[in-house]
PDB file of C-alpha atoms and ligand atoms in Angstrom:
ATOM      1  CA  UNK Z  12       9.669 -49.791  22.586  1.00 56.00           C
ATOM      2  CA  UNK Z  13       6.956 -48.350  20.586  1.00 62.00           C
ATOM      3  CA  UNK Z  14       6.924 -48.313  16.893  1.00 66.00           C
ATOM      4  CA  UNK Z  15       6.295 -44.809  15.177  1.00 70.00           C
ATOM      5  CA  UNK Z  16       3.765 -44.426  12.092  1.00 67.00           C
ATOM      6  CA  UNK Z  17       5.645 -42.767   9.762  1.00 71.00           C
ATOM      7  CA  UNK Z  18       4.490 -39.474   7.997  1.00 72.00           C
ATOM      8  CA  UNK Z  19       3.993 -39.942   4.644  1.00 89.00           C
ATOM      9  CA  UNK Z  20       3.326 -36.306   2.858  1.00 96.00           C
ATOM     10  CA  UNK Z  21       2.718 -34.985  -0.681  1.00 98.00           C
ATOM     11  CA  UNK Z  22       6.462 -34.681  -2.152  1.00 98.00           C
ATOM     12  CA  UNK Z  23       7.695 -31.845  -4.000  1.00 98.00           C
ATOM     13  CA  UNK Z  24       8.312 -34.323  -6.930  1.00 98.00           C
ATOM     14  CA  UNK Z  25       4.408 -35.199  -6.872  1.00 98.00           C
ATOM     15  CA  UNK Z  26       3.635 -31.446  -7.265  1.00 98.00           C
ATOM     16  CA  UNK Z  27       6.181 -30.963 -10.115  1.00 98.00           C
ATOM     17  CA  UNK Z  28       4.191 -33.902 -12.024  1.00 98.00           C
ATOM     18  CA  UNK Z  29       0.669 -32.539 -11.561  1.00 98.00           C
ATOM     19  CA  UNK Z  30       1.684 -30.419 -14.595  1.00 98.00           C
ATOM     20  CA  UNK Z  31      -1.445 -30.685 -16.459  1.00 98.00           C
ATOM     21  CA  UNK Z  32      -2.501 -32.941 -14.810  1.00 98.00           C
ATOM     22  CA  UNK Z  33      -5.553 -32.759 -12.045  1.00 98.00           C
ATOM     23  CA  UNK Z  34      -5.311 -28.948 -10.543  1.00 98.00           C
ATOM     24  CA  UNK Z  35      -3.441 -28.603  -7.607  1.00 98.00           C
ATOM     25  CA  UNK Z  36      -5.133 -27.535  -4.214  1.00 98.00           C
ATOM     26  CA  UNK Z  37      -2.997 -25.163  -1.828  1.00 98.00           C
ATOM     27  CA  UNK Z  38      -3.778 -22.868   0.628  1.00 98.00           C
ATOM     28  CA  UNK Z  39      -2.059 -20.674   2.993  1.00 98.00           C
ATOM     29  CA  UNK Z  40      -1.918 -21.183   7.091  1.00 98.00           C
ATOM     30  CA  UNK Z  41       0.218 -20.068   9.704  1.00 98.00           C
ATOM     31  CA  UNK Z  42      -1.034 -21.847  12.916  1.00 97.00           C
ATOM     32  CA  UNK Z  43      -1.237 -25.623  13.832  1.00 98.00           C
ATOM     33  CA  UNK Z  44      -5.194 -25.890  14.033  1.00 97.00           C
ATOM     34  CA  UNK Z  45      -6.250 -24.283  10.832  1.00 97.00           C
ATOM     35  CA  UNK Z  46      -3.664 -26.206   9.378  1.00 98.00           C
ATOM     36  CA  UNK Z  47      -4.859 -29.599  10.434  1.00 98.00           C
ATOM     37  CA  UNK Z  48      -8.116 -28.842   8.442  1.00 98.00           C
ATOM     38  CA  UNK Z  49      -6.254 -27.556   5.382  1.00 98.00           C
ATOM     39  CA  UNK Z  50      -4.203 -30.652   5.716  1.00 98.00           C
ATOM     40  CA  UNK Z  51      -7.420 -33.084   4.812  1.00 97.00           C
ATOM     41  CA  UNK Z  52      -7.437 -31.297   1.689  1.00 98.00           C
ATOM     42  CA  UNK Z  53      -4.686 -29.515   0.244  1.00 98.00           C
ATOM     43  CA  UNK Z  54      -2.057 -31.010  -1.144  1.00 98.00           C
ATOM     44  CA  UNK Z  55       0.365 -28.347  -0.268  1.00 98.00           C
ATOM     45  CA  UNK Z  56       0.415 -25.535   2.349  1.00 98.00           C
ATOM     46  CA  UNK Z  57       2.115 -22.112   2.292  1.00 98.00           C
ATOM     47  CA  UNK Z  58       3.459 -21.011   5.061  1.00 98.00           C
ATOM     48  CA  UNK Z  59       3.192 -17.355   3.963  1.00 98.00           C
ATOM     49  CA  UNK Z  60       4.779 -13.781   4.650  1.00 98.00           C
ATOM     50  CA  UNK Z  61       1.273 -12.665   4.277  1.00 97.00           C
ATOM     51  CA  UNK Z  62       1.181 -13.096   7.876  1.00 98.00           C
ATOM     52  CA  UNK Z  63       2.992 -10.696   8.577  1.00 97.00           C
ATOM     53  CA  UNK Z  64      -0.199  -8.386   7.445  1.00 95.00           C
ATOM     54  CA  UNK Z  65      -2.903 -11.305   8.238  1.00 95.00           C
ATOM     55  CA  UNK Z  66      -2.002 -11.774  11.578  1.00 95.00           C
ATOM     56  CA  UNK Z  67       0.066  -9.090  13.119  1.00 96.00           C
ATOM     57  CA  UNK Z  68      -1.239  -6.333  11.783  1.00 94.00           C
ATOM     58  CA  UNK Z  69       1.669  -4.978   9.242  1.00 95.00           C
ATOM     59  CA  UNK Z  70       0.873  -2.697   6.390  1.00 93.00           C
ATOM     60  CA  UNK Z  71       3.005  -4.528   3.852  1.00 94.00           C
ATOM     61  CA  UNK Z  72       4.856  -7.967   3.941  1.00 96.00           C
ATOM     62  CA  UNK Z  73       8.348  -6.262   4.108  1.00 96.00           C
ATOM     63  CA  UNK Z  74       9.049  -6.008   7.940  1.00 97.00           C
ATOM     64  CA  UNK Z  75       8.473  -9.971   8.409  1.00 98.00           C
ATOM     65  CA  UNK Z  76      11.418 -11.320  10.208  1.00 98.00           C
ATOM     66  CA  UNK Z  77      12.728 -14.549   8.980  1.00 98.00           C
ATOM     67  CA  UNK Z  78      12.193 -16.357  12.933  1.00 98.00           C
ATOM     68  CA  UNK Z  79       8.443 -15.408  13.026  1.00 98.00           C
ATOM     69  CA  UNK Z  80       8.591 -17.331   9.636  1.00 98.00           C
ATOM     70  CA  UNK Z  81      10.361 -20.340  11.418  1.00 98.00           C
ATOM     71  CA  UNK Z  82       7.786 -20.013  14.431  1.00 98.00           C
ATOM     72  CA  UNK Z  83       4.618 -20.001  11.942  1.00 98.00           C
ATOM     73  CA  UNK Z  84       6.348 -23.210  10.133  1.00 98.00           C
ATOM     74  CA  UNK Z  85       6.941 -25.095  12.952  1.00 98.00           C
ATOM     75  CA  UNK Z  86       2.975 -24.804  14.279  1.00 98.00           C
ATOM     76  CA  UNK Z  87       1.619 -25.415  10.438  1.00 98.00           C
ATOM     77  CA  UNK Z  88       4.202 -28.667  10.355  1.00 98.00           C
ATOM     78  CA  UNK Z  89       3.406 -29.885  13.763  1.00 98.00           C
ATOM     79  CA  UNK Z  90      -0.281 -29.831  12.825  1.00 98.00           C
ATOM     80  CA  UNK Z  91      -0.131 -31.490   9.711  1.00 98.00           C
ATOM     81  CA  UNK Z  92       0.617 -35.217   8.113  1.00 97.00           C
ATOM     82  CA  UNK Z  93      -0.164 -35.478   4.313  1.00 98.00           C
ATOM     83  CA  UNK Z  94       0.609 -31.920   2.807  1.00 98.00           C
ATOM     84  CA  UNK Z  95       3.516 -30.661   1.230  1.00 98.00           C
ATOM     85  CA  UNK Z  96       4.503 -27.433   3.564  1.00 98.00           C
ATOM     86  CA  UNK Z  97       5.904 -24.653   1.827  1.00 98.00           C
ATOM     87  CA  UNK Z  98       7.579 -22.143   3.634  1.00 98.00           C
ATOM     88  CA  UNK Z  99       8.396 -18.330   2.490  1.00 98.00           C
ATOM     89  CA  UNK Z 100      11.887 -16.910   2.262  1.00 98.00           C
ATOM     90  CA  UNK Z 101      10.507 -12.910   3.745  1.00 98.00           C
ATOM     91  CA  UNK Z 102      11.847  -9.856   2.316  1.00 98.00           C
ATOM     92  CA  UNK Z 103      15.845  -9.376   2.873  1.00 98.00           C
ATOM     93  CA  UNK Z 104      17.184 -12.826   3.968  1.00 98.00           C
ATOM     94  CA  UNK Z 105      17.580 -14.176  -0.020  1.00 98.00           C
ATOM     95  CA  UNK Z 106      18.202 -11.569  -2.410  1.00 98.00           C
ATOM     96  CA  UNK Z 107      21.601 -10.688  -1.864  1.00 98.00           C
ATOM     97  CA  UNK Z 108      23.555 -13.850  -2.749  1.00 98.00           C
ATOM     98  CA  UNK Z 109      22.800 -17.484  -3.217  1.00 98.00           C
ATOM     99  CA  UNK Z 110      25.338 -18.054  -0.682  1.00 98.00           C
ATOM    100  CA  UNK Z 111      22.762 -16.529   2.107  1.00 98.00           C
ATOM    101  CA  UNK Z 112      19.909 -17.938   0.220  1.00 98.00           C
ATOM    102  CA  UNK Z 113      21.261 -20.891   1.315  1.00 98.00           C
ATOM    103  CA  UNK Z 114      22.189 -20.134   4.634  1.00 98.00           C
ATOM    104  CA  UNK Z 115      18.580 -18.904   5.773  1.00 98.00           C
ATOM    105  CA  UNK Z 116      16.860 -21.644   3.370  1.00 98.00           C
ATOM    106  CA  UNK Z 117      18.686 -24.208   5.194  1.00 98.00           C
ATOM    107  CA  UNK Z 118      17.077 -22.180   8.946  1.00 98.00           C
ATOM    108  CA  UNK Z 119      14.140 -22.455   7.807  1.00 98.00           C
ATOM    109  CA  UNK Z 120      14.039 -26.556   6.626  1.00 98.00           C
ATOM    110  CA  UNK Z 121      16.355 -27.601   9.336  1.00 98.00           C
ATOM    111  CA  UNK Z 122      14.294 -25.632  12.201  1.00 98.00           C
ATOM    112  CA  UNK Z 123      10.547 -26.080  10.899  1.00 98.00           C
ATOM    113  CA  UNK Z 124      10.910 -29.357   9.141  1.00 98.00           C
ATOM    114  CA  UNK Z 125       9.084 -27.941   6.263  1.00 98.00           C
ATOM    115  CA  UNK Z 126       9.845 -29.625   2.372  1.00 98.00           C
ATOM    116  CA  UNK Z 127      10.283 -26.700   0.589  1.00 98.00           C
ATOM    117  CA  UNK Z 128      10.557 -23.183   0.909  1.00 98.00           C
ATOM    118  CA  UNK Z 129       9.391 -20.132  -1.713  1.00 98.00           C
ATOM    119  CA  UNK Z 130      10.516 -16.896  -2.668  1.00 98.00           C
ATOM    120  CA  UNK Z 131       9.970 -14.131  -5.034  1.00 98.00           C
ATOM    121  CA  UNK Z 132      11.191 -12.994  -8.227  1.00 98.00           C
ATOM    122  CA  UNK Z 133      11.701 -14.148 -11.835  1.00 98.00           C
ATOM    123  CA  UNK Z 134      14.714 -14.537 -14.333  1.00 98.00           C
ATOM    124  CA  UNK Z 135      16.840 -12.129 -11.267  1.00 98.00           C
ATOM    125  CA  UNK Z 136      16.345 -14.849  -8.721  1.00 98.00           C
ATOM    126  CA  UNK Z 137      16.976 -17.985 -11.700  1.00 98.00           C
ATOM    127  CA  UNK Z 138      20.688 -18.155 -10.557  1.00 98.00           C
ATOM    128  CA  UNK Z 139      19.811 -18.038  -6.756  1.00 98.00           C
ATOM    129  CA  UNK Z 140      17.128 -21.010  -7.033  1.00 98.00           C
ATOM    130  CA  UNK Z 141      19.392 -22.793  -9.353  1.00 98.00           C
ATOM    131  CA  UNK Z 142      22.301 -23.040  -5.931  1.00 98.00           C
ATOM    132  CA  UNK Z 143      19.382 -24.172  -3.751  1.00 98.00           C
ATOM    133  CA  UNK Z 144      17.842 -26.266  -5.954  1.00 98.00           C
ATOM    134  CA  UNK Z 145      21.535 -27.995  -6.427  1.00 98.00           C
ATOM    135  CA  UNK Z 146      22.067 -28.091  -2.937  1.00 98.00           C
ATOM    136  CA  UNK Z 147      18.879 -30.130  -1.793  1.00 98.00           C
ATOM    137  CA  UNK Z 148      16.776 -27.253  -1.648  1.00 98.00           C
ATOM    138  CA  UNK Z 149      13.424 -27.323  -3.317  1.00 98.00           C
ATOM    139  CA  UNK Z 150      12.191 -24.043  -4.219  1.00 98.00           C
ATOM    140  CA  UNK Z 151       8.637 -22.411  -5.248  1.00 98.00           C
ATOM    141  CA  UNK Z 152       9.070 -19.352  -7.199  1.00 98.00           C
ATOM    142  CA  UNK Z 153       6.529 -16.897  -7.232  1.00 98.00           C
ATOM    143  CA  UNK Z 154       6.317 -14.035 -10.530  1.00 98.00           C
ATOM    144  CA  UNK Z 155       3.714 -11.583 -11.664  1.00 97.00           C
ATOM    145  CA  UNK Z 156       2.808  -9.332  -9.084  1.00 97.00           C
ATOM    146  CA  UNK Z 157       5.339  -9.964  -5.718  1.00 96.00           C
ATOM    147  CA  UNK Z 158       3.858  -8.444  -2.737  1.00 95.00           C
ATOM    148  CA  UNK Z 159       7.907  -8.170  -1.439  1.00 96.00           C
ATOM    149  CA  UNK Z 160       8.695  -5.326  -4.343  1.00 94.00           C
ATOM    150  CA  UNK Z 161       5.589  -3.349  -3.758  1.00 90.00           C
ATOM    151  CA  UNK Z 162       7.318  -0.217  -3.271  1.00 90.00           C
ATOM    152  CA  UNK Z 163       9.203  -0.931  -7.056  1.00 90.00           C
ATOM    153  CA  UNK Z 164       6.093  -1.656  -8.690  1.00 89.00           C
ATOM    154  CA  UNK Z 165       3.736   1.282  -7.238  1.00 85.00           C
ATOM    155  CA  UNK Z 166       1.671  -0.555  -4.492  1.00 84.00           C
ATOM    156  CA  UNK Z 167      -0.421  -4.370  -5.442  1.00 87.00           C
ATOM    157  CA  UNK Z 168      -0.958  -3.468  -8.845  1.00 89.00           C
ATOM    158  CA  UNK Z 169      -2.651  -6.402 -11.502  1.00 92.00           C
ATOM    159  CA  UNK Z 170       0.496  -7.016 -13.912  1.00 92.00           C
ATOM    160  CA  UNK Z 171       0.285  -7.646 -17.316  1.00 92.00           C
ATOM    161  CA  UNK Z 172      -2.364  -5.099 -18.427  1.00 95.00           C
ATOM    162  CA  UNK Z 173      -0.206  -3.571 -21.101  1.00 94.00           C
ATOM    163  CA  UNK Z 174       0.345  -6.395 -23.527  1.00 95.00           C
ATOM    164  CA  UNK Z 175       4.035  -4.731 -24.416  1.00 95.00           C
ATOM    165  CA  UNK Z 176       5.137  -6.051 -20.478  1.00 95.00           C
ATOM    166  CA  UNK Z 177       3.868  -9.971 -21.524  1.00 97.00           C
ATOM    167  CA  UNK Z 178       7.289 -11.219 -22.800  1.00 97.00           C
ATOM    168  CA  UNK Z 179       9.036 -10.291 -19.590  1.00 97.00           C
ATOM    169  CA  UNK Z 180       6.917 -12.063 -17.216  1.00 97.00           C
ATOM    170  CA  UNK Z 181       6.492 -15.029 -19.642  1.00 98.00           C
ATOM    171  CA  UNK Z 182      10.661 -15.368 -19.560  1.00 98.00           C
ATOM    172  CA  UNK Z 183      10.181 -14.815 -15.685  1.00 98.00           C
ATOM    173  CA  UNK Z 184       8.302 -18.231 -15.721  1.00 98.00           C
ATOM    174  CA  UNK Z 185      10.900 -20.255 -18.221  1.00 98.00           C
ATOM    175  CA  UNK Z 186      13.874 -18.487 -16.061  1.00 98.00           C
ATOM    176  CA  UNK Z 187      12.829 -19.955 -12.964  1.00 98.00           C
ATOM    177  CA  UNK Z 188      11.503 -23.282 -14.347  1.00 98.00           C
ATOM    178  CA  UNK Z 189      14.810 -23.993 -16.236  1.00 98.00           C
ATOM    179  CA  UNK Z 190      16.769 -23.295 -13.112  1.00 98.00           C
ATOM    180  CA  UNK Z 191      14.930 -25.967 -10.788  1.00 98.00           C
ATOM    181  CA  UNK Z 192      11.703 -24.622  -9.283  1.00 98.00           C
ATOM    182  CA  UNK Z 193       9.348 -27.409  -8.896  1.00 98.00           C
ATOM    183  CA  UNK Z 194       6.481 -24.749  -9.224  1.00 98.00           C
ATOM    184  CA  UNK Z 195       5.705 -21.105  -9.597  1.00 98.00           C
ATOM    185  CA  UNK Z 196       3.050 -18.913  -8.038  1.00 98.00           C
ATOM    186  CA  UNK Z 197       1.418 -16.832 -10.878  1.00 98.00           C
ATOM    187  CA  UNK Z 198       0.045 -13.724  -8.505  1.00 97.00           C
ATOM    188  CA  UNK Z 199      -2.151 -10.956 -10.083  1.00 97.00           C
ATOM    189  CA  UNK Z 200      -1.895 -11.162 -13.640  1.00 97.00           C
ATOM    190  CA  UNK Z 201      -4.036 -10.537 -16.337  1.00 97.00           C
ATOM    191  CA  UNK Z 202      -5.949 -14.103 -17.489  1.00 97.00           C
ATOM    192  CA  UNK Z 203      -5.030 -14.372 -20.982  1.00 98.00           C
ATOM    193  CA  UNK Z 204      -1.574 -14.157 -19.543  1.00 98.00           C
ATOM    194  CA  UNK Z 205      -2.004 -16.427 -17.080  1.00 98.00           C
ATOM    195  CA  UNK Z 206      -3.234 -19.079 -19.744  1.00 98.00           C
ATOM    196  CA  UNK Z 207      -0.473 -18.568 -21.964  1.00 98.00           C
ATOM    197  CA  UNK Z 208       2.503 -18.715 -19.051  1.00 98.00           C
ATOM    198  CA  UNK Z 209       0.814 -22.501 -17.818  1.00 98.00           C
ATOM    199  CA  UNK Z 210       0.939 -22.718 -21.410  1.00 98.00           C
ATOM    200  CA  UNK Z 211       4.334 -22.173 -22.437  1.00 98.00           C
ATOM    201  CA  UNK Z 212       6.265 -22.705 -19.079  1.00 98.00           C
ATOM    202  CA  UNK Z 213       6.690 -26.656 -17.734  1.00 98.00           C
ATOM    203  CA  UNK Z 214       6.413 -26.272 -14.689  1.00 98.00           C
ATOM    204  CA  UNK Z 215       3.203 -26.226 -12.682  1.00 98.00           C
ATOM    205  CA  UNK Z 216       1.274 -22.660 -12.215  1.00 98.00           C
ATOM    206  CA  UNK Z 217      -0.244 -21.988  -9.119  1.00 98.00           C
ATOM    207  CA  UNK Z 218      -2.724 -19.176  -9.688  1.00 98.00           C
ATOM    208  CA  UNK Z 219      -3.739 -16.348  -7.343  1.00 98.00           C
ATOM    209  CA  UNK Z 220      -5.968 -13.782  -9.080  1.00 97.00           C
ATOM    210  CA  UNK Z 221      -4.857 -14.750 -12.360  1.00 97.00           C
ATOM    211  CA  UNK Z 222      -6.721 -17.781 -14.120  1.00 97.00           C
ATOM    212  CA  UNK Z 223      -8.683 -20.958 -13.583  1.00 97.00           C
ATOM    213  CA  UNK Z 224      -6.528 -22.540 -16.123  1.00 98.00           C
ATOM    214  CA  UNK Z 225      -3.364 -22.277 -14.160  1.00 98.00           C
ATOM    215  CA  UNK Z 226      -2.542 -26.456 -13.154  1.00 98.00           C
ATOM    216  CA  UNK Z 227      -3.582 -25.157  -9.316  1.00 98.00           C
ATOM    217  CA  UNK Z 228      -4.937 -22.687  -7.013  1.00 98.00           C
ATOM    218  CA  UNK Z 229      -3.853 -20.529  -4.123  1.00 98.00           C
ATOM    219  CA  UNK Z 230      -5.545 -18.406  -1.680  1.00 98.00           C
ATOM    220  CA  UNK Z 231      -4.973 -16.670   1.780  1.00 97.00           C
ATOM    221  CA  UNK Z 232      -7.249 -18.784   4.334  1.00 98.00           C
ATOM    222  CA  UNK Z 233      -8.697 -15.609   6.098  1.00 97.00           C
ATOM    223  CA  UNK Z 234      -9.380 -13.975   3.121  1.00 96.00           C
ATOM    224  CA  UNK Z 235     -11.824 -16.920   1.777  1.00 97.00           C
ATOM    225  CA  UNK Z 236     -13.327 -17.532   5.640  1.00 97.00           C
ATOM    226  CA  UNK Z 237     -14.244 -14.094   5.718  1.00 94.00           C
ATOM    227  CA  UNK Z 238     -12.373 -13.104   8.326  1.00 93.00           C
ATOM    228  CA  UNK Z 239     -10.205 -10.006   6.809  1.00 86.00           C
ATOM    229  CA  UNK Z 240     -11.616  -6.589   6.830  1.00 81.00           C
ATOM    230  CA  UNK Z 241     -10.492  -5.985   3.573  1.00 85.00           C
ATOM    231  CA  UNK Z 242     -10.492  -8.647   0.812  1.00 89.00           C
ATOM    232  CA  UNK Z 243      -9.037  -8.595  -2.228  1.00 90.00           C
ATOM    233  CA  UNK Z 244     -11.425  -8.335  -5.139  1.00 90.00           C
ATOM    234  CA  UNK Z 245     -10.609 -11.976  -6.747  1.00 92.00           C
ATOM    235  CA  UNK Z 246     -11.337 -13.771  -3.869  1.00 95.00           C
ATOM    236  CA  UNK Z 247     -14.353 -15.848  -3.427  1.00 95.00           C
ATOM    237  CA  UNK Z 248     -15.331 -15.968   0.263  1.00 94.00           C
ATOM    238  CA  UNK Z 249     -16.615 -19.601   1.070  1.00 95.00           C
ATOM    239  CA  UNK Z 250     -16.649 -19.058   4.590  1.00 93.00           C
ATOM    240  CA  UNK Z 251     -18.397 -16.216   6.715  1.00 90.00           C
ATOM    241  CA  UNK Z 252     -16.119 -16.499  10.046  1.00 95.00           C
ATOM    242  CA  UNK Z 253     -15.898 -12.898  11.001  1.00 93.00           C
ATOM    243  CA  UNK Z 254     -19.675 -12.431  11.428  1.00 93.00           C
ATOM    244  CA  UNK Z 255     -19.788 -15.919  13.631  1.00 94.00           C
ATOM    245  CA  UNK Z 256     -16.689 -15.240  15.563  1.00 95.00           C
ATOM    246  CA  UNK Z 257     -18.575 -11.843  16.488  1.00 95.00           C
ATOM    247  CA  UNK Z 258     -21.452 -13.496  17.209  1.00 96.00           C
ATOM    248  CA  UNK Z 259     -20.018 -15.928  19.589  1.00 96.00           C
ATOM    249  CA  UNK Z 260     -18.310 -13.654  21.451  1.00 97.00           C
ATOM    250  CA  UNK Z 261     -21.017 -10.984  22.044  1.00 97.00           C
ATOM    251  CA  UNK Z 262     -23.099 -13.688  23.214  1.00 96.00           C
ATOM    252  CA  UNK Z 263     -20.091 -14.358  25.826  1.00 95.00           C
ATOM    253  CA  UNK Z 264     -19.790 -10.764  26.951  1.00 96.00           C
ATOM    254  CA  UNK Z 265     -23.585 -10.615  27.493  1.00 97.00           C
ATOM    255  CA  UNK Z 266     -23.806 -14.008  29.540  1.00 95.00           C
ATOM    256  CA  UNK Z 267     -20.685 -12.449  31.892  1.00 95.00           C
ATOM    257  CA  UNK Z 268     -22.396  -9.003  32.196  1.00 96.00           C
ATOM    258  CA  UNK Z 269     -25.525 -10.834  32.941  1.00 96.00           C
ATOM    259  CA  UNK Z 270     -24.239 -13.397  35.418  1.00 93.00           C
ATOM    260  CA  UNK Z 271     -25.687 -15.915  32.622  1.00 92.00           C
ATOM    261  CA  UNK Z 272     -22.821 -17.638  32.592  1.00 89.00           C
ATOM    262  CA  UNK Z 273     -23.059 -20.867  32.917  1.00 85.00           C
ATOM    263  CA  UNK Z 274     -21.855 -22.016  36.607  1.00 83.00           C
ATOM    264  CA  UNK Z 275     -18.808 -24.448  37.630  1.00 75.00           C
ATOM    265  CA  UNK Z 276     -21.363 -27.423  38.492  1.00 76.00           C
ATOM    266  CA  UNK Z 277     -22.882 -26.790  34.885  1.00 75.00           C
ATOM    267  CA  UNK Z 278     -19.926 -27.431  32.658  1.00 71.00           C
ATOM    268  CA  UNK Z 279     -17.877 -29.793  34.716  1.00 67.00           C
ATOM    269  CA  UNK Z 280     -20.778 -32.179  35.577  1.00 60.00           C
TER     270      UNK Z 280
HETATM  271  O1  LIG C 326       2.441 -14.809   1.366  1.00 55.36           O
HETATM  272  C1  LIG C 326       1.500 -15.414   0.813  1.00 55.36           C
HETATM  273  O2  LIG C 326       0.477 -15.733   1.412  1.00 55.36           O
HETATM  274  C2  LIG C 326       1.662 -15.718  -0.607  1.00 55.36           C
HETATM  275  C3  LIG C 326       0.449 -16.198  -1.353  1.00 55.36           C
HETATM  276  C4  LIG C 326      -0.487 -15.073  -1.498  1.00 55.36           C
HETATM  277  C5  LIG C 326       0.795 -16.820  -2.636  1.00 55.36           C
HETATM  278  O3  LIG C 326       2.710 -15.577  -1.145  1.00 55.36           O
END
């Protein structure tokens, strides 16, 4: 018989006490190679409904369907052994009660084997995360600006340049830490805001252009390899993988057209 190693990951309690502590490194992925890489150095990974405009090409995060979620989670999970993997709750399969919160939280963890799943929305959501929390759920909560209620807000605007729209967003972050999130993405806000929410609000902030002073950090993996057409002005790219992928495979095409390429009794020697 032989005896498993068992997989011992970052746990959602861990995160929770990184609350001022050293900052917290996260990133998102959605397949099972990236993530292995991730994995030597994040200590959690978000499974993210940016995909849904990342990889397959949609103009907003709102069509994702909850099983492409569960397919992404399952590859990022698979691929992975010390990171806490964070899975998002897409648009439409949360909002309407706790009751189907549940239900298609519950999908998600059972079918990807992910430890906790996210979803969007302040004080509105505090009763919904409060039933999943209570019911072995652990949840991520993510305020500020939420990609899912673009159309409300008027497209990916930064939040919290009018000073008069501060209180609401700071209660968004004590709502949803007082009902049981074990963290909460702080997305697009203005910095001073940013510092006074990881301020004020005990739970750990994990920033996405909004403030080096949040307790971690968050970005979209394409967007800092370089491999988006379009990045957001925030993010620093570190990595310049759409120029090499291009490179690599015009080199390719020329070597076919060519007959350059290289013969069976060259590679398989
Ligand atoms: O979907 C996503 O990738 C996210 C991050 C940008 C925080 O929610």
């Amino acid at each position: 018989m032989s005896k498993q190693t068992p997989i011992r990951r970052t746990t959602v309690p861990q995160i929770a006490a990184r609350k001022g502590g050293e900052p917290i490194v996260s990133l998102t992925s959605y397949h099972a190679h990236t993530a292995a890489i991730v994995d030597k150095y994040a200590d959690f990974i978000l499974v993210g409904d940016s995909l849904g405009m990342v990889m397959h090409g949609m103009e907003s995060t709102i069509g994702v369907p909850l099983d492409l979620m569960i397919m992404h989670g399952k590859a990022v999970v698979k691929g992975t052994k010390q990171a806490l993997i964070v899975v998002d709750m897409p648009f439409g399969t949360y909002e309407e009660s706790p009751a189907v919160a549940f239900r298609n939280a519950a999908k998600i963890m059972k079918e990807t084997g992910c430890g906790a799943v996210k979803l969007e929305g302040g004080a509105r959501m505090a009763e919904t995360i409060h039933f999943l929390v209570e019911r072995g759920i652990p949840v991520m909560a993510h305020i500020g600006l939420t990609p899912q209620s673009s159309h409300v807000m008027g497209g990916f605007k930064t939040q919290g340049r009018d000073e008069a729209g501060w209180d609401a967003i700071i209660q968004d972050a004590k709502a949803v830490a007082e009902a049981g999130a074990f963290a909460v993405v702080v997305e697009g806000v203005v910095e001073p805001l940013a510092v006074k929410i990881t301020k004020e609000c005990p739970i750990p902030t994990i920033g996405i252009g909004a403030s080096a002073e949040c307790d971690g950090q968050i970005l979209v993996l394409e967007d800092m390899l370089g491999l988006n057409e379009w990045t957001p002005k925030f993010v620093k790219v570190y990595g310049d993988l759409g120029p090499a992928i291009e490179r690599a495979v015009s080199e390719y095409a020329e070597e076919v057209k060519t007959r350059a390429f290289p013969s069976e009794d060259e590679v398989y020697k």
